[in-house]
Short mmCIF file of C-alpha atoms in Angstrom, two decimals:
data_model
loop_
_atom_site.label_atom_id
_atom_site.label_comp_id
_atom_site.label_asym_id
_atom_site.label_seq_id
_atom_site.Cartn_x
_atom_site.Cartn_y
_atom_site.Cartn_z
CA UNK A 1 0.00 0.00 0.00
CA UNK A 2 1.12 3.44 -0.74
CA UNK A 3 0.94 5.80 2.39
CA UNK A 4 0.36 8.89 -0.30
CA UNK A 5 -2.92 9.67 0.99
CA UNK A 6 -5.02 9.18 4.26
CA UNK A 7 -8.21 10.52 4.16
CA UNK A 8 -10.56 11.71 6.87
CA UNK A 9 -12.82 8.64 6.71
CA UNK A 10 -9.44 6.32 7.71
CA UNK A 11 -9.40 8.12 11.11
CA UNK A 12 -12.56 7.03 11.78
CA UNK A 13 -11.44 3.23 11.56
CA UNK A 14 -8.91 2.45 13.81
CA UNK A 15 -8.59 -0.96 13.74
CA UNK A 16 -7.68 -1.68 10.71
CA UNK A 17 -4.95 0.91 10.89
CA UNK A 18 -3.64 -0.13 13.97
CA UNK A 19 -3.44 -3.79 12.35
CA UNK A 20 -1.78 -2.24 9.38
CA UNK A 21 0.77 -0.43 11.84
CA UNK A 22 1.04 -4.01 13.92
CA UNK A 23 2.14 -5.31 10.84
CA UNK A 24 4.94 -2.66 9.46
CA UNK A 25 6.38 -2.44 13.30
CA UNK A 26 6.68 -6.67 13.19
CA UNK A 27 8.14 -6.29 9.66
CA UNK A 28 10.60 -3.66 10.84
CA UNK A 29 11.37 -4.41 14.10
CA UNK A 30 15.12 -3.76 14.73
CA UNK A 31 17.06 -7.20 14.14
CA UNK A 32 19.75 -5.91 16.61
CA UNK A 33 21.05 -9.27 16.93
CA UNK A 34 22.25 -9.41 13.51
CA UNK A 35 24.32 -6.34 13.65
CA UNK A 36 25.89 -7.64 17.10
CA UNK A 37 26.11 -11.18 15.86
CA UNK A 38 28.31 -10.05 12.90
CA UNK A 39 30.21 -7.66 15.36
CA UNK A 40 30.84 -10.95 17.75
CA UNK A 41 32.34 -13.19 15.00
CA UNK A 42 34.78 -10.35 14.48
CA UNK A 43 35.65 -10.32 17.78
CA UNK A 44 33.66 -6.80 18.64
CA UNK A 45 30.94 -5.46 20.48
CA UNK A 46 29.51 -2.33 21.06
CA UNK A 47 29.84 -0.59 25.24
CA UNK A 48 27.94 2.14 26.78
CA UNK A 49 30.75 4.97 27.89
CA UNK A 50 30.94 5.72 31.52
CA UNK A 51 29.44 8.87 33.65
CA UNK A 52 31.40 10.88 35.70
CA UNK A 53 30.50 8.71 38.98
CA UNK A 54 31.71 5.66 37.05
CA UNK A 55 28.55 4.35 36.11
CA UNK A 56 27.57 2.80 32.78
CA UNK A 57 26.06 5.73 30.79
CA UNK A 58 22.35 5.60 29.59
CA UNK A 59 23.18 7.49 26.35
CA UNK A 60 23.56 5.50 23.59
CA UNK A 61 25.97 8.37 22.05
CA UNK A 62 28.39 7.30 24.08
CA UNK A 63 28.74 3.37 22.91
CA UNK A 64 32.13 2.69 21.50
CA UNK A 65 33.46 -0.33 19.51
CA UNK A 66 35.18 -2.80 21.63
CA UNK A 67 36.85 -5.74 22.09
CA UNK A 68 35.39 -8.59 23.74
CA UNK A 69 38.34 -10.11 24.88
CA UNK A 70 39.11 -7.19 26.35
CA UNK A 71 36.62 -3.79 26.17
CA UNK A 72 39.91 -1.00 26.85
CA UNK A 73 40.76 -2.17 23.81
CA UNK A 74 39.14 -0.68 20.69
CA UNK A 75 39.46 -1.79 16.88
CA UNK A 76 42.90 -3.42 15.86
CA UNK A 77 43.60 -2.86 11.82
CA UNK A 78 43.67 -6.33 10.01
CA UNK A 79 43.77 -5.12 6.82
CA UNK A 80 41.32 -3.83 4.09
CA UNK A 81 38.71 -6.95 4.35
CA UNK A 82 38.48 -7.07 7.80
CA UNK A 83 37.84 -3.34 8.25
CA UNK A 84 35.23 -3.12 5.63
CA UNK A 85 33.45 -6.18 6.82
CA UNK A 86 33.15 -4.51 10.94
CA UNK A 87 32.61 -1.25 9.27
CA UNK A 88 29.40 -2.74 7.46
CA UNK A 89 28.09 -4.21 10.89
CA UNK A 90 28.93 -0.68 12.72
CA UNK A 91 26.69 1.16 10.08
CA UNK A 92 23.93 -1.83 10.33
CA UNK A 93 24.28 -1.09 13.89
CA UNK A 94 23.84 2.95 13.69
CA UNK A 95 20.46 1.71 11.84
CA UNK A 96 19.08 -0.30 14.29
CA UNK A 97 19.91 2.07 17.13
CA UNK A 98 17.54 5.16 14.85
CA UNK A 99 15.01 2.55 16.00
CA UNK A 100 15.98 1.68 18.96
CA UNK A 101 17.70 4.61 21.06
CA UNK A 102 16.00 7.24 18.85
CA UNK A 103 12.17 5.76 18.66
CA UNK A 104 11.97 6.40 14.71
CA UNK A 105 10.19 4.09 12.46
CA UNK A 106 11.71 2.21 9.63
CA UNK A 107 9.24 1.95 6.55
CA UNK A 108 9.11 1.79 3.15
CA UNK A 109 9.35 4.64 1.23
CA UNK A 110 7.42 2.57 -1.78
CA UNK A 111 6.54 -1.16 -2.25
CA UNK A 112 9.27 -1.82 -4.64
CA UNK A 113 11.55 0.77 -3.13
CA UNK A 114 13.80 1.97 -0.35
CA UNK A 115 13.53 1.91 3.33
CA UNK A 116 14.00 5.25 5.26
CA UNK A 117 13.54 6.23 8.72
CA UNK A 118 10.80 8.69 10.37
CA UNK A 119 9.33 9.79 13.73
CA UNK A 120 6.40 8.26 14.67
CA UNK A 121 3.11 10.48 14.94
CA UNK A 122 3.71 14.11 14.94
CA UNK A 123 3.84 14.69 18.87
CA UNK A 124 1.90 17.92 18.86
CA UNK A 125 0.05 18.89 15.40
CA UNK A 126 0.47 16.63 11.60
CA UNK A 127 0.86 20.08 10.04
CA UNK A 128 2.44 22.33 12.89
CA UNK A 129 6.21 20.28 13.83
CA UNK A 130 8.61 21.45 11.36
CA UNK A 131 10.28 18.27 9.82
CA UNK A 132 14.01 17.96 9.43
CA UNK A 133 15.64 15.64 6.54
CA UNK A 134 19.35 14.44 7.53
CA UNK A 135 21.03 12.79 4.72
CA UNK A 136 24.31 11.24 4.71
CA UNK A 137 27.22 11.20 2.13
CA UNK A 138 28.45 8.70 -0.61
CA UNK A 139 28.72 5.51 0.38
CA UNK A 140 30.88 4.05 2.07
CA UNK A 141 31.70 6.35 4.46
CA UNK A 142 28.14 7.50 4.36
CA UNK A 143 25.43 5.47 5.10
CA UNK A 144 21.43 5.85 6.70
CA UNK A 145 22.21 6.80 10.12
CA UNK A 146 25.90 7.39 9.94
CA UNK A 147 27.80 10.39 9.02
CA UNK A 148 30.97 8.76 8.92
CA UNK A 149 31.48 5.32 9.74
CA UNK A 150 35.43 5.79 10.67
CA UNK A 151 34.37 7.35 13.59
CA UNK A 152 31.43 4.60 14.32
CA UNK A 153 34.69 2.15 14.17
CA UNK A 154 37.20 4.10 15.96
CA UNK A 155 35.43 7.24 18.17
CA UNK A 156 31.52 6.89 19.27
CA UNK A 157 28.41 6.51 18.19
CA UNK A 158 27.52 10.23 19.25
CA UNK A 159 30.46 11.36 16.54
CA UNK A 160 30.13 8.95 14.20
CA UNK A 161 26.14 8.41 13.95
CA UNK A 162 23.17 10.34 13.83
CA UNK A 163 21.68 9.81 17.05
CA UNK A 164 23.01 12.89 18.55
CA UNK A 165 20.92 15.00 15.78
CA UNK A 166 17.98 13.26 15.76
CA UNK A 167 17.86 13.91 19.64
CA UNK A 168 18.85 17.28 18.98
CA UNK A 169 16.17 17.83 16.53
CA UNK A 170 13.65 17.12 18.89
CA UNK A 171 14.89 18.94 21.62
CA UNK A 172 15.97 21.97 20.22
CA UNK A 173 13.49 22.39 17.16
CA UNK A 174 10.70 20.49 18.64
CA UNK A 175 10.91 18.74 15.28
CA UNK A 176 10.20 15.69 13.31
CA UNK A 177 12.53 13.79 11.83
CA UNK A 178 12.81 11.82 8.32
CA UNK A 179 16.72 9.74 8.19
CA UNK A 180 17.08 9.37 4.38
CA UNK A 181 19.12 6.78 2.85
CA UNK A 182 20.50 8.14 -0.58
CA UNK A 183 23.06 5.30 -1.06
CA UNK A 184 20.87 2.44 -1.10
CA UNK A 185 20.77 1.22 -4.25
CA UNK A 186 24.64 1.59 -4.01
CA UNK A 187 24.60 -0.84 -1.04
CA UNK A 188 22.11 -3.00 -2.68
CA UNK A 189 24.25 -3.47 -5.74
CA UNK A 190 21.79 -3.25 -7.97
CA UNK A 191 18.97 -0.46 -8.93
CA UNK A 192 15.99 0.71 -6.03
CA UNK A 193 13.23 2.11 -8.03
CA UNK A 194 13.13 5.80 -7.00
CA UNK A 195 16.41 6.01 -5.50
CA UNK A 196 18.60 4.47 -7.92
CA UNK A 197 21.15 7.33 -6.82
CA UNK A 198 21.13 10.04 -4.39
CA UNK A 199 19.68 12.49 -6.50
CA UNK A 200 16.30 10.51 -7.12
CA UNK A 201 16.22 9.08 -3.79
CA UNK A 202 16.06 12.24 -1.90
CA UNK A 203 13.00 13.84 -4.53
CA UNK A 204 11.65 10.96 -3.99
CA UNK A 205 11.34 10.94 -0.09
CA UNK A 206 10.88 14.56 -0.29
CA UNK A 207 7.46 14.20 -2.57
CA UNK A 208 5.94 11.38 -0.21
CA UNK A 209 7.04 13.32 3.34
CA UNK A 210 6.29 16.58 2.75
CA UNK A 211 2.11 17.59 2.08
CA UNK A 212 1.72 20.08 -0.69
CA UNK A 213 -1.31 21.71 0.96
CA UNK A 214 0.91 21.81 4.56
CA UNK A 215 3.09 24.76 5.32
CA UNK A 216 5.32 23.83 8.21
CA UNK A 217 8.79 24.52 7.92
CA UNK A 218 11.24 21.97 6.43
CA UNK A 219 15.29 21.80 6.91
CA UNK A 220 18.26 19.59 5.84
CA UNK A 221 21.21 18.68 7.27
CA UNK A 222 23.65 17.04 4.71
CA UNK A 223 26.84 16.12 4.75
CA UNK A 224 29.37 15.43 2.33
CA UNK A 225 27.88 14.66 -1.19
CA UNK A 226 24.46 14.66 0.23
CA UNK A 227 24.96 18.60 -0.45
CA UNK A 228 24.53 18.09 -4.20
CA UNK A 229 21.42 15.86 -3.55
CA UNK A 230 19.92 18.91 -2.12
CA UNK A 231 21.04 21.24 -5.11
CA UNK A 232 19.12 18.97 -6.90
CA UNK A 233 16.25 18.71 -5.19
CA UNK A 234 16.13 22.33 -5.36
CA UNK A 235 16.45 21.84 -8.99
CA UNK A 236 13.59 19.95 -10.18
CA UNK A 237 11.19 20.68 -6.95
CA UNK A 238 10.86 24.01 -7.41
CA UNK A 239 7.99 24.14 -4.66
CA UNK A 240 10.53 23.16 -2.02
CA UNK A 241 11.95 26.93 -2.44
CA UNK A 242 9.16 27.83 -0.98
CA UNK A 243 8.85 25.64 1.92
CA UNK A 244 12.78 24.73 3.07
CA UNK A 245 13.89 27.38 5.45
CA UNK A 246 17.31 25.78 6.46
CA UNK A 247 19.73 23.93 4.90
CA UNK A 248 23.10 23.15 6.89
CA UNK A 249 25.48 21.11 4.80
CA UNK A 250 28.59 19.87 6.71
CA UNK A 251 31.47 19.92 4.65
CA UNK A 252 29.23 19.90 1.58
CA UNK A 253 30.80 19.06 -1.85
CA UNK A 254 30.37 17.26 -5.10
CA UNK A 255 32.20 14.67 -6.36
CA UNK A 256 33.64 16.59 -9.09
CA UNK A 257 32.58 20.44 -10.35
CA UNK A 258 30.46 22.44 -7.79
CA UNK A 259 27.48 21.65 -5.49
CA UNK A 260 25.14 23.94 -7.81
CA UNK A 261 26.81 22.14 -10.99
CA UNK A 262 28.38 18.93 -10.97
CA UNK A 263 30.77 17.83 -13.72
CA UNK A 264 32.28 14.71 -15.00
CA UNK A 265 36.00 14.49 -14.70
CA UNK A 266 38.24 13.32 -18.01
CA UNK A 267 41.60 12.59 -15.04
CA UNK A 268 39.53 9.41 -13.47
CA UNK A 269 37.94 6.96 -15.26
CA UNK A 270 35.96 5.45 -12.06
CA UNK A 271 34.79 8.10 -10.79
CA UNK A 272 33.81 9.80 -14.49
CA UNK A 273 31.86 6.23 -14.96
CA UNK A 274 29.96 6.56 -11.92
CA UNK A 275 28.81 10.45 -12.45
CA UNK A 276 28.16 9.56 -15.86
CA UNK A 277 25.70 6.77 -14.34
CA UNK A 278 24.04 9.70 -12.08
CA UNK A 279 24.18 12.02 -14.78
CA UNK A 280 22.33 9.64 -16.93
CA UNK A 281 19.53 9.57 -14.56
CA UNK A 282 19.95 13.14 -12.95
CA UNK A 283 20.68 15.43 -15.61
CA UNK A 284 20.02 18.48 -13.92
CA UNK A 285 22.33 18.42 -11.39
CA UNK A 286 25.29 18.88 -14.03
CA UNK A 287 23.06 21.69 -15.37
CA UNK A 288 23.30 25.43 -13.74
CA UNK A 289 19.92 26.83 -12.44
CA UNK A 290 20.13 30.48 -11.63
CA UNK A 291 16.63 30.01 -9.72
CA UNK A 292 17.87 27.29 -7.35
CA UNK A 293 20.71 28.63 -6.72
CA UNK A 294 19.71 31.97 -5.44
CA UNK A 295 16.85 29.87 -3.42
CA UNK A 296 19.16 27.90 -2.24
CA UNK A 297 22.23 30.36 -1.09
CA UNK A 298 19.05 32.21 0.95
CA UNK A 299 19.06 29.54 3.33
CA UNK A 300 21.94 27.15 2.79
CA UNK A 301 25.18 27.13 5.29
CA UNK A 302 28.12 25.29 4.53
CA UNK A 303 30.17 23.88 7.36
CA UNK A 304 33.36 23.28 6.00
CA UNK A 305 36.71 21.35 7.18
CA UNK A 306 39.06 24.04 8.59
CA UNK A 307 41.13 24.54 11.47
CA UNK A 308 39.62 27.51 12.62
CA UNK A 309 37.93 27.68 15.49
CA UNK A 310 33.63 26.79 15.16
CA UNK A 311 31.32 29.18 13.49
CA UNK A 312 34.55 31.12 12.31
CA UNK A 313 33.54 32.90 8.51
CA UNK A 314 35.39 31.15 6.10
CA UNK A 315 35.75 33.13 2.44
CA UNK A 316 35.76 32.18 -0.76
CA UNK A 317 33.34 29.28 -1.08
CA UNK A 318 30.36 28.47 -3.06
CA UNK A 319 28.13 29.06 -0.49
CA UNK A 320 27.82 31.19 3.00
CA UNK A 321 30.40 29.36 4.80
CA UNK A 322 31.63 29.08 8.55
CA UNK A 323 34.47 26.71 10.17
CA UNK A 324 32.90 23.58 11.16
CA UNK A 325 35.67 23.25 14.25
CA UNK A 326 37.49 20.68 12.58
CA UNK A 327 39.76 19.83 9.70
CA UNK A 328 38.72 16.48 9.11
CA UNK A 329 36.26 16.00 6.99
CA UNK A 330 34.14 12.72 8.75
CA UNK A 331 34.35 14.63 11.86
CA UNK A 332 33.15 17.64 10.81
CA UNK A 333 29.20 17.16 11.38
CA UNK A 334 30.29 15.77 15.02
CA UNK A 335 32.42 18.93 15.39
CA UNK A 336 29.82 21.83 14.21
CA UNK A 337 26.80 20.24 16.04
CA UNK A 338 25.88 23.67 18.04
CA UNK A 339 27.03 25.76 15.73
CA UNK A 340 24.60 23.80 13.03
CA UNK A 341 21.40 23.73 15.43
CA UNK A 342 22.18 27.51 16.43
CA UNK A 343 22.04 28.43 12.96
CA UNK A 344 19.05 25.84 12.21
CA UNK A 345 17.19 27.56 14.91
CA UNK A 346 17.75 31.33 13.97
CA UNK A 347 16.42 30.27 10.36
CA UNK A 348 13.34 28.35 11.84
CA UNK A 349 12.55 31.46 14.24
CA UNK A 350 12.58 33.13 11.16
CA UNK A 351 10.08 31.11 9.22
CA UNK A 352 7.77 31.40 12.19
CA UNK A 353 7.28 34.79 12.12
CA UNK A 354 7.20 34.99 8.42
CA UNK A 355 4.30 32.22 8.52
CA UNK A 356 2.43 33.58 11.37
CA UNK A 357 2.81 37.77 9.48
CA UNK A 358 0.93 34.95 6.34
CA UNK A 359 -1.37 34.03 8.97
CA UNK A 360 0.07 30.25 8.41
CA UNK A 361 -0.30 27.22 11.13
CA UNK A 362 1.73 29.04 13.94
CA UNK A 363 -0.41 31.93 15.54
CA UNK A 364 1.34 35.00 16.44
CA UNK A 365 1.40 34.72 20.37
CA UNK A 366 2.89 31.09 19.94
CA UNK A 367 5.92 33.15 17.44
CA UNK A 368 6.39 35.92 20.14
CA UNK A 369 6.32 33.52 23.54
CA UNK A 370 8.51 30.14 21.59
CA UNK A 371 11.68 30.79 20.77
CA UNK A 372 14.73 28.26 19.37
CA UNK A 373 16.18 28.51 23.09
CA UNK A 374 12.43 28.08 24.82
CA UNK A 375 11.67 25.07 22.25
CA UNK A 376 11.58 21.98 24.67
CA UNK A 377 11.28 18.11 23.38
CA UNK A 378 7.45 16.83 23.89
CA UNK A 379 6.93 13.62 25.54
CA UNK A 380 7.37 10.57 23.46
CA UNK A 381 4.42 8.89 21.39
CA UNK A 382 2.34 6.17 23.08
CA UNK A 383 3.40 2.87 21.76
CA UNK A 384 1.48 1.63 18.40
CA UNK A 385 1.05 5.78 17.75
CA UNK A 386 2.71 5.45 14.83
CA UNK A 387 0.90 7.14 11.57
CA UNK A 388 3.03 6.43 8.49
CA UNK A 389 1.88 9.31 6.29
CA UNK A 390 -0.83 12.18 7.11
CA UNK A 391 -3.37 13.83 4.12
CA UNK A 392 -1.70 14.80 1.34
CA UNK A 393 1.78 12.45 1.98
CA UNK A 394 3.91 12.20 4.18
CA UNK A 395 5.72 10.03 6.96
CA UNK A 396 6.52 12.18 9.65
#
């Protein structure tokens, strides 16, 4: 079934929605063993960090890889293989914990196509919680739920994953959120229909999350080559203009060219091949677009790699661009957390005034009495709450 469109007569039959929502939560409950099984047989498992009194930590940002034999000990190189093959089970790992640390809800984005993860029911209003997309980079270093799986191997969870954001979203937006996964028919080996690259895959989620009729903000954070995802988007969903307030890319690039127009290179024949493949099926993205990119510079920020201390102006880049804190480029989503929800909230405070002056969803006294530092998480949806798209599509 396609979750496109719930109509006001479906609310008025629970059961056989709750069944339905039985059915995708036992089809997509979180296999955690298999992520820790694979982990074992390499000799690894995952350990909760310690608080200051000593005590194991609740927060599952703090888990580290460890050995079993011995858990001071983290991962020992074994060559190429080996690291790819615990790498895999970390990011497999980082998914399961979106669903079971972060209470999202993994479901398919079409019958035939990918899976992505999403908040359960909104937990105020369907139409009032602004909604915030995080997509990763190429694969493999980028993958659903991890911004950089290096630092899922060798640093934390909390660095390496996106736990820490979608808890961050909540609390500090008061938003919903949607985990894309652009690289999946990468992983898959073979072609997803509707996300048979990065491009497709993220108009694809954005045209079944996002209601056309709705008006509640939207925002991105992207790292890596998930940047040019979101040129595109802007590209050839010109209504998202509109409707995206915020976009924070961390360390955002393109493969080859710019973010606002890829190109094919003529010194590497792999990677020319594979953006030839994407350009094949995304032509726009390797096309300028005056439009998009003047929509897009009004609310993009680019956290680049640097040296320079966090939030520090850095010239001379495609985009309006700070330090992200760090000069390595995995670690640089990790490193400009604050900064990136500091500058998320000034541009959602933004859009709530501009909505409520349109006399949009959010009412004027809720604009002048809610700000981004006032903005507090709401309590957690009662189990079996979860409502896979609203009227008009949508997940979250």
């Amino acid at each position: 079934e396609d979750y496109a469109d719930e109509s006001e007569d479906e609310v008025d039959e629970p059961e056989p929605k709750r069944a339905r929502d039985d059915a995708i939560r036992a089809e997509t409950a979180p296999r955690r063993a298999d992520a820790s099984q694979l982990l074992a047989a390499k000799g690894y498992a995952y350990v909760r960090g310690r608080t200051a009194d000593g005590e194991p930590s609740d927060d599952a940002r703090t888990e580290r890889l460890a050995q079993i034999a011995d858990e001071t000990q983290g991962f020992q190189w074994k060559g190429q293989e080996d690291y790819d093959a615990v790498a895999e089970a970390c990011a497999l790992y980082c998914r399961e914990r979106l669903v079971v640390s972060c209470g999202l809800m993994e479901v398919p984005l079409r019958d035939d196509g990918a899976r992505i993860w999403a908040s359960p029911r909104d937990y105020d209003d369907t139409k009032t919680a602004p909604l915030v997309f995080l997509v990763c980079g190429s694969a493999p270093g980028g993958s659903a739920g991890v911004w950089g799986r290096s630092l899922c191997v060798n640093a934390t969870l909390g660095e390496g994953g996106m736990i820490d954001y979608v808890a961050r979203a909540r609390e500090a937006l008061g938003a919903n959120v949607v985990v894309a996964d652009p690289n999946c028919s990468e992983e898959a080996g073979d072609d997803v229909p509707g996300s048979e690259c990065a491009h497709l895959h993220l108009a694809s989620l954005y045209a079944a999350a996002v209601a056309p009729r709705e008006r509640r903000p939207v925002l991105f954070v992207a790292h890596s080559y998930g940047a040019s995802a979101v040129a595109h988007l802007f590209k050839v969903v010109p209504e998202c203009r509109a409707r995206v307030c915020a976009v924070a890319f961390t360390d955002g690039c393109a493969l080859h060219g710019d973010i606002l127009e890829e190109a094919v290179p003529t010194h590497d024949a792999r990677l020319a091949a594979k953006l030839e493949a994407i350009r094949a099926l995304a032509p726009a993205a390797f096309k300028a677009d005056a439009a998009a990119a003047a929509a897009l510079r009004a609310v993009a920020r680019n956290f680049v790699a640097s040296e320079l201390p966090s939030g520090t102006p850095v010239a001379g880049r495609e985009f309006d661009a700070v330090s992200a804190g760090h000069a390595s480029h995995p670690a640089t989503t990790h490193a400009a957390t604050d900064a990136v929800f500091a500058f998320l909230g000034e541009k959602l405070d933004a859009a709530r005034r501009r909505l409520a002056s349109e006399g949009g969803f959010w009412g004027a006294d809720e604009v002048s009495e809610t700000s981004s530092e006032e903005r507090s998480a709401p309590p957690p949806p009662p189990p079996g709450e979860y409502e896979p798209s609203h009227a008009g599509g949508g997940y979250a």
